[in-house]
CSV table of C-alpha atoms in Angstrom, one decimal:
chain,number,residue,atom,x,y,z
A,1,MET,CA,72.5,86.4,101.7
A,2,PRO,CA,71.8,89.3,104.2
A,3,LYS,CA,72.5,92.6,102.5
A,4,LEU,CA,75.4,94.7,103.8
A,5,ALA,CA,73.1,97.7,104.2
A,6,GLY,CA,73.8,101.3,105.2
A,7,ILE,CA,76.4,102.0,102.6
A,8,SER,CA,75.6,104.9,100.3
A,9,THR,CA,75.4,103.9,96.7
A,10,GLU,CA,76.8,107.3,95.8
A,11,LEU,CA,79.7,106.9,98.2
A,12,VAL,CA,80.5,103.5,96.9
A,13,ARG,CA,80.4,104.9,93.3
A,14,MET,CA,82.7,107.8,94.3
A,15,MET,CA,85.1,105.5,96.2
A,16,LYS,CA,85.3,103.1,93.3
A,17,ARG,CA,86.0,106.0,91.0
A,18,PHE,CA,88.7,107.7,93.1
A,19,LEU,CA,90.2,105.1,95.4
A,20,CYS,CA,91.8,103.7,92.3
A,21,CYS,CA,94.1,106.7,92.3
A,22,PHE,CA,95.8,105.5,95.5
A,23,LEU,CA,95.8,101.8,94.3
A,24,LEU,CA,97.5,102.9,91.1
A,25,MET,CA,100.3,104.4,93.1
A,26,PHE,CA,101.3,100.9,94.2
A,27,ALA,CA,99.7,98.4,91.8
A,28,THR,CA,101.7,99.5,88.8
A,29,ALA,CA,104.8,101.0,90.2
A,30,ALA,CA,108.1,100.4,88.5
A,31,PRO,CA,110.6,98.3,90.5
A,32,ALA,CA,112.8,101.3,91.2
A,33,ALA,CA,110.0,103.0,93.1
A,34,PHE,CA,110.2,100.3,95.7
A,35,ALA,CA,113.8,101.2,96.6
A,36,LEU,CA,111.9,103.3,99.2
A,37,ASP,CA,112.4,101.6,102.5
A,38,GLU,CA,110.7,101.5,105.9
A,39,LYS,CA,112.3,104.8,106.9
A,40,THR,CA,110.7,106.7,104.1
A,41,PRO,CA,108.2,109.3,105.4
A,42,PRO,CA,104.6,108.6,104.5
A,43,ASP,CA,104.1,111.7,102.4
A,44,VAL,CA,107.3,111.1,100.5
A,45,LEU,CA,106.3,107.5,100.0
A,46,VAL,CA,102.9,108.4,98.5
A,47,ARG,CA,104.2,111.3,96.4
A,48,SER,CA,107.2,109.4,95.0
A,49,VAL,CA,105.3,106.3,94.0
A,50,THR,CA,102.6,108.4,92.5
A,51,ASN,CA,104.9,110.4,90.3
A,52,ASP,CA,106.7,107.2,89.2
A,53,VAL,CA,103.6,105.3,88.1
A,54,LEU,CA,101.2,107.8,86.5
A,55,THR,CA,102.9,107.7,83.1
A,56,ILE,CA,103.1,103.9,83.2
A,57,VAL,CA,99.4,103.6,84.0
A,58,ARG,CA,98.4,105.8,81.1
A,59,GLU,CA,100.3,103.4,78.8
A,60,ASP,CA,99.1,100.1,80.4
A,61,LYS,CA,96.8,98.8,77.8
A,62,ALA,CA,95.9,95.7,79.7
A,63,ILE,CA,94.6,97.6,82.7
A,64,GLN,CA,92.7,100.1,80.6
A,65,SER,CA,91.1,97.3,78.6
A,66,GLY,CA,89.7,95.8,81.8
A,67,ASP,CA,92.1,92.8,82.2
A,68,THR,CA,90.7,91.7,85.7
A,69,ALA,CA,93.3,89.0,86.2
A,70,ARG,CA,96.2,91.4,85.6
A,71,VAL,CA,94.7,94.0,87.9
A,72,LEU,CA,94.1,91.5,90.7
A,73,GLY,CA,97.7,90.2,90.3
A,74,LEU,CA,99.2,93.6,90.5
A,75,VAL,CA,97.1,94.5,93.5
A,76,GLU,CA,98.1,91.3,95.2
A,77,GLU,CA,101.8,92.0,94.6
A,78,ARG,CA,102.0,95.7,95.0
A,79,VAL,CA,99.1,97.1,97.0
A,80,LEU,CA,98.5,94.7,99.8
A,81,PRO,CA,101.9,95.0,101.5
A,82,HIS,CA,101.2,98.7,102.1
A,83,PHE,CA,97.9,98.2,103.9
A,84,ASN,CA,97.2,97.1,107.5
A,85,PHE,CA,94.1,95.0,106.8
A,86,ARG,CA,93.8,93.8,110.3
A,87,ARG,CA,93.5,97.3,111.7
A,88,MET,CA,91.1,98.2,108.9
A,89,THR,CA,88.9,95.2,109.8
A,90,MET,CA,89.0,96.0,113.5
A,91,LEU,CA,87.9,99.6,112.8
A,92,ALA,CA,85.1,98.4,110.5
A,93,VAL,CA,83.8,95.8,112.9
A,94,GLY,CA,84.1,98.2,115.9
A,95,ARG,CA,83.3,97.0,119.4
A,96,ASP,CA,82.2,93.6,118.2
A,97,TRP,CA,85.8,92.9,117.3
A,98,ARG,CA,86.6,92.2,120.9
A,99,SER,CA,83.9,89.5,121.1
A,100,ALA,CA,85.5,87.6,118.2
A,101,THR,CA,87.9,84.7,118.8
A,102,PRO,CA,91.4,84.9,117.3
A,103,ALA,CA,90.3,82.5,114.6
A,104,GLN,CA,87.2,84.6,113.8
A,105,GLN,CA,89.3,87.7,113.7
A,106,ASP,CA,91.6,86.0,111.2
A,107,ARG,CA,88.6,85.0,109.0
A,108,LEU,CA,87.1,88.5,109.3
A,109,THR,CA,90.3,90.1,108.2
A,110,GLU,CA,90.8,87.8,105.2
A,111,ALA,CA,87.1,88.2,104.2
A,112,PHE,CA,87.2,92.0,104.5
A,113,LYS,CA,90.5,92.3,102.6
A,114,THR,CA,89.1,90.2,99.8
A,115,LEU,CA,85.9,92.3,99.7
A,116,LEU,CA,87.9,95.5,99.4
A,117,VAL,CA,90.3,94.2,96.8
A,118,ARG,CA,87.5,92.7,94.7
A,119,THR,CA,85.2,95.7,95.0
A,120,TYR,CA,87.8,98.4,94.2
A,121,SER,CA,90.3,96.7,91.9
A,122,ASN,CA,88.1,97.1,88.8
A,123,ALA,CA,88.3,100.9,89.4
A,124,LEU,CA,91.9,100.7,88.2
A,125,THR,CA,90.6,100.2,84.7
A,126,GLN,CA,88.8,103.5,84.9
A,127,TYR,CA,91.9,105.7,85.3
A,128,ARG,CA,92.4,108.2,82.5
A,129,GLU,CA,93.5,111.8,83.0
A,130,GLN,CA,92.9,112.5,86.7
A,131,VAL,CA,95.4,114.8,88.3
A,132,ILE,CA,96.5,114.3,92.0
A,133,ASP,CA,97.4,117.4,94.0
A,134,PHE,CA,99.3,116.9,97.2
A,135,LYS,CA,98.5,119.0,100.3
A,136,PRO,CA,101.1,119.9,102.9
A,137,THR,CA,101.5,117.1,105.5
A,138,ARG,CA,101.6,118.0,109.1
A,139,MET,CA,103.9,115.6,110.9
A,140,GLY,CA,105.9,115.7,114.1
A,141,ALA,CA,109.2,113.8,114.6
A,142,THR,CA,107.5,111.4,117.0
A,143,ASP,CA,104.2,110.9,115.3
A,144,THR,CA,103.1,107.4,114.6
A,145,THR,CA,99.9,108.2,112.8
A,146,VAL,CA,99.8,110.6,109.9
A,147,GLN,CA,97.2,111.9,107.5
A,148,VAL,CA,98.4,112.4,103.9
A,149,ARG,CA,95.9,114.7,102.2
A,150,THR,CA,95.4,114.8,98.4
A,151,GLU,CA,92.9,116.2,96.0
A,152,VAL,CA,91.9,114.5,92.8
A,153,ARG,CA,90.9,116.7,89.8
A,154,GLN,CA,89.5,115.7,86.5
A,155,PRO,CA,87.9,117.5,83.6
A,156,GLY,CA,84.3,118.4,84.1
A,157,ALA,CA,84.0,117.4,87.7
A,158,GLN,CA,84.4,118.9,91.1
A,159,PRO,CA,87.7,118.1,92.9
A,160,ILE,CA,87.5,115.3,95.4
A,161,GLY,CA,89.5,115.2,98.6
A,162,ILE,CA,91.1,111.9,99.5
A,163,ASP,CA,93.0,111.5,102.7
A,164,TYR,CA,95.1,108.5,103.5
A,165,MET,CA,95.6,107.5,107.1
A,166,LEU,CA,98.9,105.8,107.7
A,167,GLU,CA,100.5,104.3,110.8
A,168,LYS,CA,104.1,103.7,111.5
A,169,THR,CA,105.0,100.0,111.9
A,170,GLY,CA,108.2,98.0,112.1
A,171,THR,CA,108.1,97.4,108.4
A,172,GLY,CA,107.2,101.0,107.3
A,173,TRP,CA,104.2,103.1,107.0
A,174,LYS,CA,100.9,101.3,106.3
A,175,VAL,CA,97.5,102.6,105.3
A,176,PHE,CA,94.7,101.7,107.7
A,177,ASP,CA,91.9,104.0,106.3
A,178,VAL,CA,91.0,106.1,103.3
A,179,VAL,CA,88.7,109.1,103.7
A,180,VAL,CA,86.9,110.1,100.6
A,181,ALA,CA,85.2,113.5,100.6
A,182,GLY,CA,85.2,113.4,104.4
A,183,VAL,CA,83.8,109.9,104.7
A,184,SER,CA,85.9,107.1,106.1
A,185,LEU,CA,86.0,103.9,104.0
A,186,VAL,CA,86.3,101.5,106.9
A,187,THR,CA,83.8,103.2,109.4
A,188,ASN,CA,81.3,103.4,106.5
A,189,TYR,CA,80.9,99.6,106.9
A,190,ARG,CA,80.5,99.7,110.7
A,191,GLY,CA,76.8,100.1,110.8
A,192,SER,CA,76.0,97.3,108.4
A,193,PHE,CA,78.6,95.0,110.1
A,194,GLY,CA,77.1,95.8,113.5
A,195,SER,CA,73.6,95.0,112.3
A,196,GLU,CA,74.7,91.7,110.8
A,197,VAL,CA,76.4,90.7,114.1
A,198,ARG,CA,73.3,91.6,116.1
A,199,SER,CA,71.2,89.5,113.9
A,200,ASN,CA,73.5,86.5,113.2
A,201,GLY,CA,76.6,86.8,115.4
A,202,ILE,CA,80.2,87.0,114.3
A,203,ASP,CA,79.9,83.8,112.3
A,204,GLY,CA,76.9,85.4,110.4
A,205,LEU,CA,79.0,88.4,109.5
A,206,ILE,CA,81.8,86.1,108.3
A,207,ARG,CA,79.4,84.1,106.2
A,208,SER,CA,77.9,87.2,104.7
A,209,LEU,CA,81.3,88.6,103.7
A,210,GLU,CA,82.4,85.3,102.2
A,211,ALA,CA,79.1,84.9,100.3
A,212,LYS,CA,79.5,88.5,98.9
A,213,ASN,CA,83.1,87.7,97.9
A,214,SER,CA,81.9,84.5,96.1
A,215,SER,CA,79.4,86.6,94.2
A,216,LEU,CA,82.0,89.1,93.2
A,217,VAL,CA,84.3,86.3,92.0
A,218,SER,CA,81.5,84.9,89.9
A,219,ALA,CA,80.5,88.3,88.5
A,220,GLN,CA,84.1,89.1,87.5
A,221,ALA,CA,84.7,85.7,86.0
A,222,GLY,CA,81.7,86.2,83.8
A,223,SER,CA,82.5,89.7,82.7
């Protein structure tokens, strides 16, 4: 399978380590946290859910013991509704997105979503005592795109900035990118995706993503 090159190993390690903090906000939220509706401001949404779930996560023995099936189930139920994976995929594929047919765009979106979920879900098991600091959010009354800035602190390590890019939709605010230490998650894939398309076309990129996902499934099943 062609390698999805151009993605820094250090960046992937850092994203796996810290992106879980955002996933945790949604993956393990108590039902009451989801009384928040589509009119809830993005910064309030992120802060409220975070505060509700941190205690739960610390006590969730299944997640901390590495129960992959439980983690994936929680992500599927709680995380995915808060992400706009189609826009994330469009940003990651870049200008080649326009040359894809609607059917190819659907397959790309599904494959990229699966890649992100499979790659980062295991990071949920690594959460221990990180502390999330929220920065003031600048937002106008008519803004439809907002950046929610946070900083993750943990003992013995430098703080890491994580910014969440959200857009306003008819069903509430959705995340379309995560920026870790100044580096965009989705655009970090753009170079490798573009190289794959140039070599093997859109279908080649789809095959590459689907093959990677199959490898991840096999690896997680054997762990």
